[in-house]
Tab-separated table of C-alpha atoms in Angstrom:
chain	number	residue	atom	x	y	z
A	939	MET	CA	0.000	0.000	0.000
A	940	LEU	CA	1.386	3.405	-0.986
A	941	LYS	CA	1.743	6.322	1.380
A	942	LEU	CA	3.170	9.841	1.210
A	943	GLU	CA	6.346	10.281	3.210
A	944	ALA	CA	7.993	13.627	3.916
A	945	ARG	CA	11.400	14.054	2.304
A	946	PRO	CA	14.340	14.999	4.562
A	947	GLU	CA	14.789	18.051	2.308
A	948	PRO	CA	12.977	19.351	-0.814
A	949	SER	CA	13.878	17.545	-4.026
A	950	LYS	CA	15.696	19.854	-6.445
A	951	LEU	CA	15.124	17.335	-9.240
A	952	MET	CA	11.349	17.354	-8.745
A	953	ALA	CA	11.342	21.147	-8.593
A	954	TYR	CA	12.490	21.143	-12.222
A	955	LEU	CA	10.609	18.029	-13.349
A	956	SER	CA	7.286	19.129	-11.851
A	957	PRO	CA	6.383	21.653	-14.601
A	958	LEU	CA	7.419	19.212	-17.327
A	959	LEU	CA	5.325	16.478	-15.731
A	960	ALA	CA	2.366	18.866	-15.470
A	961	VAL	CA	2.660	19.761	-19.165
A	962	ALA	CA	2.835	16.086	-20.173
A	963	LEU	CA	-0.221	15.215	-18.079
A	964	THR	CA	-2.084	18.210	-19.530
A	965	LEU	CA	-1.402	16.948	-23.055
A	966	ILE	CA	-2.661	13.487	-22.129
A	967	GLY	CA	-5.693	15.006	-20.420
A	968	GLY	CA	-6.301	17.117	-23.521
A	969	LEU	CA	-6.497	14.027	-25.713
A	970	MET	CA	-9.116	12.619	-23.345
A	971	VAL	CA	-11.084	15.894	-23.438
A	972	PHE	CA	-11.133	15.906	-27.242
A	973	SER	CA	-12.293	12.293	-27.255
A	974	ALA	CA	-15.060	13.050	-24.753
A	975	LEU	CA	-16.258	15.935	-26.954
A	976	GLY	CA	-16.534	13.654	-29.962
A	977	THR	CA	-13.446	15.020	-31.728
A	978	ASP	CA	-10.643	12.900	-33.109
A	979	PRO	CA	-7.942	13.280	-30.407
A	980	LEU	CA	-5.052	13.442	-32.894
A	981	GLU	CA	-6.845	15.997	-35.051
A	982	GLY	CA	-7.705	17.984	-31.934
A	983	PHE	CA	-4.058	17.893	-30.862
A	984	ARG	CA	-2.922	19.090	-34.287
A	985	VAL	CA	-5.419	21.954	-34.443
A	986	PHE	CA	-4.923	23.039	-30.833
A	987	PHE	CA	-1.155	22.789	-30.432
A	988	LEU	CA	0.403	22.744	-33.908
A	989	ASN	CA	-1.899	24.820	-36.099
A	990	PRO	CA	-1.299	28.112	-34.226
A	991	VAL	CA	2.463	28.027	-34.943
A	992	LYS	CA	2.541	26.592	-38.458
A	993	ASP	CA	3.925	29.763	-40.077
A	994	THR	CA	5.741	33.013	-39.320
A	995	TYR	CA	2.526	34.917	-38.680
A	996	GLY	CA	1.375	32.275	-36.215
A	997	ILE	CA	4.679	32.425	-34.332
A	998	SER	CA	4.463	36.225	-34.217
A	999	GLU	CA	0.953	35.943	-32.743
A	1000	LEU	CA	2.299	33.509	-30.144
A	1001	LEU	CA	4.972	36.007	-29.109
A	1002	LEU	CA	2.416	38.834	-29.110
A	1003	LYS	CA	0.114	36.861	-26.806
A	1004	ALA	CA	2.997	35.830	-24.568
A	1005	THR	CA	4.246	39.401	-24.084
A	1006	PRO	CA	1.682	40.607	-21.483
A	1007	LEU	CA	1.989	37.266	-19.692
A	1008	MET	CA	5.760	37.713	-19.393
A	1009	LEU	CA	5.346	41.267	-18.153
A	1010	CYS	CA	2.742	40.405	-15.520
A	1011	ALA	CA	4.410	37.188	-14.370
A	1012	VAL	CA	7.926	38.578	-13.831
A	1013	GLY	CA	6.609	41.276	-11.489
A	1014	LEU	CA	4.412	38.814	-9.624
A	1015	ALA	CA	7.368	36.459	-9.168
A	1016	VAL	CA	9.276	39.154	-7.260
A	1017	GLY	CA	6.532	39.260	-4.649
A	1018	PHE	CA	5.710	35.552	-4.640
A	1019	ARG	CA	9.325	34.733	-3.774
A	1020	ALA	CA	8.853	36.724	-0.562
A	1021	ASN	CA	5.381	35.300	0.164
A	1022	VAL	CA	3.733	38.553	-0.884
A	1023	TRP	CA	0.623	37.284	-2.645
A	1024	ASN	CA	-0.456	39.837	-5.207
A	1025	ILE	CA	-3.494	38.218	-6.853
A	1026	GLY	CA	-4.749	41.463	-8.377
A	1027	ALA	CA	-2.418	41.853	-11.363
A	1028	GLU	CA	-5.481	41.901	-13.622
A	1029	GLY	CA	-6.721	45.088	-11.987
A	1030	GLN	CA	-3.249	46.623	-12.101
A	1031	TYR	CA	-3.060	45.692	-15.790
A	1032	VAL	CA	-6.360	47.508	-16.394
A	1033	MET	CA	-5.319	50.622	-14.471
A	1034	GLY	CA	-2.016	50.724	-16.334
A	1035	ALA	CA	-4.010	50.668	-19.573
A	1036	VAL	CA	-6.240	53.467	-18.263
A	1037	ALA	CA	-3.307	55.661	-17.229
A	1038	ALA	CA	-1.530	55.182	-20.556
A	1039	SER	CA	-4.755	55.795	-22.488
A	1040	GLY	CA	-5.414	59.022	-20.617
A	1041	LEU	CA	-2.019	60.314	-21.689
A	1042	ALA	CA	-2.538	59.193	-25.291
A	1043	LEU	CA	-5.922	60.944	-25.464
A	1044	TYR	CA	-4.568	64.120	-23.892
A	1045	PHE	CA	-1.784	64.305	-26.497
A	1046	ILE	CA	-3.863	62.871	-29.336
A	1047	ASP	CA	-2.786	65.669	-31.702
A	1048	SER	CA	0.873	65.491	-30.736
A	1049	GLU	CA	3.554	63.953	-32.938
A	1050	SER	CA	6.248	64.101	-30.265
A	1051	ALA	CA	8.525	61.080	-29.911
A	1052	MET	CA	8.200	61.458	-26.121
A	1053	VAL	CA	4.539	60.412	-26.048
A	1054	LEU	CA	5.261	56.687	-26.206
A	1055	PRO	CA	7.955	56.603	-23.464
A	1056	ALA	CA	5.673	58.739	-21.315
A	1057	MET	CA	2.883	56.208	-21.824
A	1058	VAL	CA	5.148	53.376	-20.692
A	1059	LEU	CA	5.962	55.347	-17.548
A	1060	ALA	CA	2.288	56.226	-17.018
A	1061	GLY	CA	1.296	52.564	-17.357
A	1062	ALA	CA	3.897	51.527	-14.779
A	1063	ILE	CA	2.790	54.263	-12.368
A	1064	GLY	CA	-0.902	53.464	-12.848
A	1065	GLY	CA	-0.382	49.784	-12.089
A	1066	ALA	CA	1.953	50.498	-9.168
A	1067	LEU	CA	-0.468	52.959	-7.570
A	1068	TRP	CA	-3.271	50.392	-7.794
A	1069	ALA	CA	-0.977	47.814	-6.165
A	1070	ALA	CA	-0.030	50.337	-3.489
A	1071	ILE	CA	-3.556	50.176	-2.052
A	1072	PRO	CA	-3.324	46.543	-0.842
A	1073	ALA	CA	0.312	47.154	0.143
A	1074	PHE	CA	-0.774	50.039	2.392
A	1075	LEU	CA	-3.675	48.040	3.831
A	1076	ARG	CA	-1.364	45.120	4.577
A	1077	THR	CA	1.414	47.149	6.222
A	1078	ARG	CA	-0.903	49.577	8.068
A	1079	PHE	CA	-3.854	47.384	9.058
A	1080	ASN	CA	-2.521	43.852	8.413
A	1081	ALA	CA	-5.266	43.286	5.835
A	1082	ASN	CA	-4.855	40.179	3.691
A	1083	GLU	CA	-3.351	41.278	0.374
A	1084	ILE	CA	-4.889	38.291	-1.427
A	1085	LEU	CA	-8.426	39.539	-0.759
A	1086	THR	CA	-7.784	43.258	-1.146
A	1087	SER	CA	-5.831	42.960	-4.389
A	1088	LEU	CA	-8.435	40.580	-5.830
A	1089	MET	CA	-11.389	42.816	-4.921
A	1090	LEU	CA	-9.669	45.787	-6.533
A	1091	VAL	CA	-9.743	43.919	-9.867
A	1092	TYR	CA	-13.516	44.353	-10.068
A	1093	ILE	CA	-13.299	48.035	-9.157
A	1094	ALA	CA	-10.749	48.556	-11.943
A	1095	GLN	CA	-12.953	46.759	-14.463
A	1096	LEU	CA	-15.965	48.858	-13.500
A	1097	ALA	CA	-13.853	52.019	-13.707
A	1098	VAL	CA	-12.690	51.309	-17.261
A	1099	SER	CA	-16.259	50.416	-18.258
A	1100	TRP	CA	-17.464	53.785	-16.917
A	1101	LEU	CA	-14.750	55.642	-18.809
A	1102	ALA	CA	-15.477	53.805	-22.068
A	1103	HIS	CA	-19.232	54.437	-21.757
A	1104	GLY	CA	-18.867	57.950	-20.377
A	1105	PRO	CA	-16.247	60.716	-20.433
A	1106	TRP	CA	-13.770	59.005	-22.791
A	1107	LYS	CA	-16.330	57.582	-25.218
A	1108	ASP	CA	-15.623	58.352	-28.868
A	1109	PRO	CA	-18.548	60.497	-30.122
A	1110	GLU	CA	-17.903	59.156	-33.622
A	1111	GLY	CA	-17.598	55.538	-32.521
A	1112	PHE	CA	-21.128	54.433	-33.542
A	1113	ASN	CA	-22.097	54.229	-29.860
A	1114	PHE	CA	-19.510	51.516	-29.103
A	1115	PRO	CA	-17.932	51.748	-25.611
A	1116	GLN	CA	-14.470	52.760	-26.773
A	1117	THR	CA	-12.176	55.774	-26.983
A	1118	LYS	CA	-10.865	57.446	-30.084
A	1119	MET	CA	-8.109	55.610	-31.922
A	1120	PHE	CA	-4.689	56.695	-30.691
A	1121	ALA	CA	-2.397	58.842	-32.816
A	1122	ASP	CA	0.561	57.168	-34.524
A	1123	SER	CA	2.890	58.731	-31.953
A	1124	ALA	CA	1.103	56.702	-29.235
A	1125	LEU	CA	1.369	53.343	-31.006
A	1126	LEU	CA	4.192	50.856	-30.489
A	1127	PRO	CA	6.342	50.224	-33.583
A	1128	MET	CA	6.058	46.845	-35.289
A	1129	LEU	CA	8.964	44.411	-35.169
A	1130	ILE	CA	8.080	42.248	-38.187
A	1131	GLU	CA	6.424	43.644	-41.278
A	1132	GLY	CA	3.012	42.111	-41.957
A	1133	THR	CA	2.472	40.955	-38.371
A	1134	ARG	CA	1.128	42.521	-35.163
A	1135	LEU	CA	4.244	41.782	-33.085
A	1136	ASN	CA	5.420	45.075	-31.637
A	1137	PHE	CA	8.148	46.621	-29.502
A	1138	ALA	CA	6.429	45.507	-26.295
A	1139	PHE	CA	8.072	42.115	-26.810
A	1140	VAL	CA	11.485	43.762	-26.560
A	1141	ILE	CA	10.356	45.578	-23.401
A	1142	ALA	CA	9.226	42.240	-21.946
A	1143	LEU	CA	12.600	40.622	-22.675
A	1144	GLY	CA	14.326	43.591	-21.072
A	1145	LEU	CA	12.227	43.348	-17.917
A	1146	LEU	CA	12.816	39.596	-17.733
A	1147	THR	CA	16.550	40.357	-17.762
A	1148	VAL	CA	16.152	43.032	-15.081
A	1149	GLY	CA	14.034	40.639	-13.036
A	1150	TYR	CA	16.681	37.926	-13.296
A	1151	VAL	CA	19.449	40.282	-12.142
A	1152	PHE	CA	17.308	41.572	-9.277
A	1153	MET	CA	16.140	38.186	-8.041
A	1154	GLN	CA	19.331	36.205	-8.586
A	1155	ARG	CA	22.180	38.698	-8.301
A	1156	SER	CA	21.121	41.581	-6.029
A	1157	PHE	CA	21.324	41.792	-2.244
A	1158	LEU	CA	17.755	43.100	-2.049
A	1159	GLY	CA	16.572	40.118	-4.083
A	1160	PHE	CA	18.443	37.873	-1.650
A	1161	GLN	CA	16.644	39.538	1.255
A	1162	MET	CA	13.285	38.840	-0.374
A	1163	ARG	CA	14.185	35.192	-0.979
A	1164	VAL	CA	15.157	34.818	2.663
A	1165	ALA	CA	11.887	36.449	3.738
A	1166	GLY	CA	9.972	33.925	1.655
A	1167	GLN	CA	11.921	30.848	2.761
A	1168	ALA	CA	12.506	31.654	6.437
A	1169	ASP	CA	10.553	34.577	7.809
A	1170	ALA	CA	12.032	34.206	11.307
A	1171	ALA	CA	15.577	34.261	9.920
A	1172	ALA	CA	14.784	37.400	7.922
A	1173	ARG	CA	13.483	39.171	11.025
A	1174	TYR	CA	16.523	38.051	13.023
A	1175	ALA	CA	18.824	39.433	10.304
A	1176	GLY	CA	17.014	42.756	10.469
A	1177	PHE	CA	15.408	42.581	7.023
A	1178	SER	CA	12.407	44.903	6.827
A	1179	ALA	CA	9.118	43.042	6.351
A	1180	THR	CA	7.372	46.293	5.420
A	1181	ARG	CA	9.875	47.054	2.678
A	1182	THR	CA	9.542	43.508	1.361
A	1183	ILE	CA	5.772	43.875	1.055
A	1184	TRP	CA	6.011	47.233	-0.699
A	1185	ILE	CA	8.639	46.039	-3.178
A	1186	GLY	CA	6.731	42.851	-3.921
A	1187	MET	CA	3.431	44.633	-4.523
A	1188	LEU	CA	4.819	47.595	-6.459
A	1189	ALA	CA	6.957	45.396	-8.728
A	1190	GLY	CA	3.927	43.320	-9.685
A	1191	GLY	CA	1.776	46.416	-10.174
A	1192	ALA	CA	4.319	48.256	-12.311
A	1193	THR	CA	4.991	45.407	-14.728
A	1194	ALA	CA	1.273	44.594	-15.000
A	1195	GLY	CA	0.622	48.262	-15.749
A	1196	ILE	CA	3.208	48.196	-18.531
A	1197	ALA	CA	1.446	45.101	-19.924
A	1198	GLY	CA	-1.822	47.051	-19.974
A	1199	MET	CA	-0.125	49.948	-21.728
A	1200	ALA	CA	1.319	47.542	-24.322
A	1201	GLU	CA	-2.145	46.181	-25.067
A	1202	VAL	CA	-3.852	49.533	-25.699
A	1203	SER	CA	-0.931	51.011	-27.660
A	1204	GLY	CA	-0.305	47.756	-29.502
A	1205	PRO	CA	-2.934	45.430	-30.968
A	1206	MET	CA	-5.944	47.449	-29.709
A	1207	GLY	CA	-4.841	50.994	-30.560
A	1208	GLN	CA	-7.496	52.393	-28.209
A	1209	LEU	CA	-9.111	51.723	-24.834
A	1210	THR	CA	-12.309	49.673	-24.686
A	1211	GLU	CA	-14.253	48.114	-21.844
A	1212	HIS	CA	-12.930	44.736	-23.008
A	1213	VAL	CA	-9.278	45.573	-22.328
A	1214	SER	CA	-9.327	43.048	-19.485
A	1215	ASN	CA	-8.262	39.719	-21.036
A	1216	ASN	CA	-7.511	37.784	-17.830
A	1217	TYR	CA	-3.777	38.042	-18.531
A	1218	GLY	CA	-3.193	39.026	-14.905
A	1219	PHE	CA	-4.826	35.845	-13.626
A	1220	ALA	CA	-3.161	33.605	-16.216
A	1221	ALA	CA	0.201	35.136	-15.280
A	1222	ILE	CA	-0.130	33.613	-11.799
A	1223	ILE	CA	-0.053	30.161	-13.388
A	1224	VAL	CA	2.824	31.249	-15.642
A	1225	ALA	CA	4.870	32.441	-12.656
A	1226	PHE	CA	4.585	29.078	-10.929
A	1227	ILE	CA	5.129	27.040	-14.093
A	1228	GLY	CA	8.350	29.028	-14.486
A	1229	ARG	CA	9.378	28.292	-10.880
A	1230	LEU	CA	9.350	32.058	-10.165
A	1231	ASN	CA	12.425	32.328	-12.379
A	1232	PRO	CA	12.499	34.756	-15.348
A	1233	VAL	CA	13.946	32.101	-17.677
A	1234	GLY	CA	11.176	29.680	-16.761
A	1235	ILE	CA	8.599	32.465	-17.025
A	1236	PHE	CA	9.652	33.074	-20.633
A	1237	PHE	CA	8.876	29.483	-21.622
A	1238	GLY	CA	5.801	29.330	-19.383
A	1239	SER	CA	4.423	32.410	-21.147
A	1240	LEU	CA	4.873	30.761	-24.540
A	1241	LEU	CA	2.984	27.698	-23.321
A	1242	MET	CA	0.121	29.737	-21.874
A	1243	ALA	CA	-0.066	31.850	-25.044
A	1244	LEU	CA	-0.306	28.643	-27.066
A	1245	LEU	CA	-3.298	27.594	-24.961
A	1246	TYR	CA	-5.009	30.904	-25.746
A	1247	LEU	CA	-4.359	30.583	-29.481
A	1248	GLY	CA	-5.274	26.900	-29.447
A	1249	GLY	CA	-8.678	27.749	-28.016
A	1250	GLU	CA	-9.289	30.163	-30.879
A	1251	GLN	CA	-8.214	27.546	-33.430
A	1252	ALA	CA	-10.444	24.902	-31.817
A	1253	GLN	CA	-13.397	27.260	-32.049
A	1254	GLN	CA	-12.719	28.024	-35.695
A	1255	TYR	CA	-11.870	24.583	-37.057
A	1256	LEU	CA	-13.447	22.107	-34.617
A	1257	ASN	CA	-16.597	24.024	-33.636
A	1258	LEU	CA	-15.595	23.809	-29.990
A	1259	PRO	CA	-16.154	26.676	-27.540
A	1260	SER	CA	-13.143	28.996	-27.207
A	1261	SER	CA	-13.415	28.513	-23.441
A	1262	ILE	CA	-11.763	25.126	-23.932
A	1263	SER	CA	-8.484	26.991	-23.490
A	1264	LYS	CA	-9.548	27.673	-19.893
A	1265	VAL	CA	-10.075	23.932	-19.442
A	1266	PHE	CA	-6.467	23.359	-20.472
A	1267	GLN	CA	-5.286	26.170	-18.200
A	1268	GLY	CA	-7.185	24.607	-15.305
A	1269	MET	CA	-5.730	21.178	-16.011
A	1270	LEU	CA	-2.248	22.633	-16.200
A	1271	LEU	CA	-2.616	24.320	-12.813
A	1272	PHE	CA	-4.197	21.221	-11.264
A	1273	PHE	CA	-1.423	18.912	-12.476
A	1274	LEU	CA	1.249	21.428	-11.478
A	1275	LEU	CA	-0.073	21.618	-7.921
A	1276	GLY	CA	-0.308	17.848	-7.794
A	1277	ALA	CA	3.229	17.350	-9.100
A	1278	ASP	CA	4.566	19.951	-6.677
A	1279	VAL	CA	3.515	17.722	-3.795
A	1280	PHE	CA	6.398	15.420	-4.681
A	1281	ILE	CA	8.927	18.183	-4.141
A	1282	HIS	CA	8.417	17.784	-0.396
A	1283	TYR	CA	6.984	14.257	-0.286
A	1284	ARG	CA	7.656	10.893	-1.930
A	1285	LEU	CA	5.622	7.759	-2.398
A	1286	ARG	CA	6.682	4.761	-0.359
A	1287	LEU	CA	5.255	1.286	0.076
A	1288	LYS	CA	3.673	1.038	3.501
A	1289	GLY	CA	5.908	-1.088	5.646
A	1290	GLY	CA	8.785	-0.737	3.149
A	1291	LYS	CA	12.210	0.668	3.922
């Protein structure tokens, strides 16, 4: 009879194998889902996982979809490493989009080259300020940042809906809840001609590099790792818990805000009430698939982006609901959590040595 037995110390091998095992089990589970829905499993696999990346345009769309996931996830990882649980990146993403859009609309007639950098900064500030609310509530009143950051997501979504239906609504937009289209000076330049991949991808790679240096090579990053792994040791060493919380929350908010800015000044070109695409929530899964490491987050973002695109392909070619991508995301998270158990535990035969 099998039983779970605690390991003397966490398994480093399983820490790396766990995401790979979760991906493999998700693929197997996906074949079973396709079969249950009356679709040929092999055809479903081809359409869902291979069709989206069959050409250059498909690969560019994969990178475009992965960009906001990278941006959100790398900031979240900074906090998660210190046990600062920012679950509201979706709201910070939305408020970053709002802040950047406000600047773009204010300078809609400007052709200055400074508009775009200013929008990046505005997006980061907008997201960081939204993240500062749960950070303040946690450090001042010991409020749970999981609940406060999550509840603020819905406030942000309602705020952008009000703006799109009200003061920022385009009077020539045929009554659609959207702003005017941004000027060319407020749009991110394209990286590959004939595709939608834009400069935000370069920004994401840059922030992944910054995140790696901060988390792996800086003394402050070391302090945050210690705070996450041994809170008592961090307090004994004199590391500030308040500073850790603020850095963790603001880092996640700033990068999520930049992701929101990249969406409105990239593929959307305007702000609409549908700017919220659940990237902030999906980035939580990405962060843990990537083991809270920027290198892993890069590959985790590509995988999650593939699930998004696969859902669209399944809807188009297999007449399946696009929400099937959420089924795959759920399976991936479920299998990841299950596989992570074996980092700290191992299966042993009861009565065995």
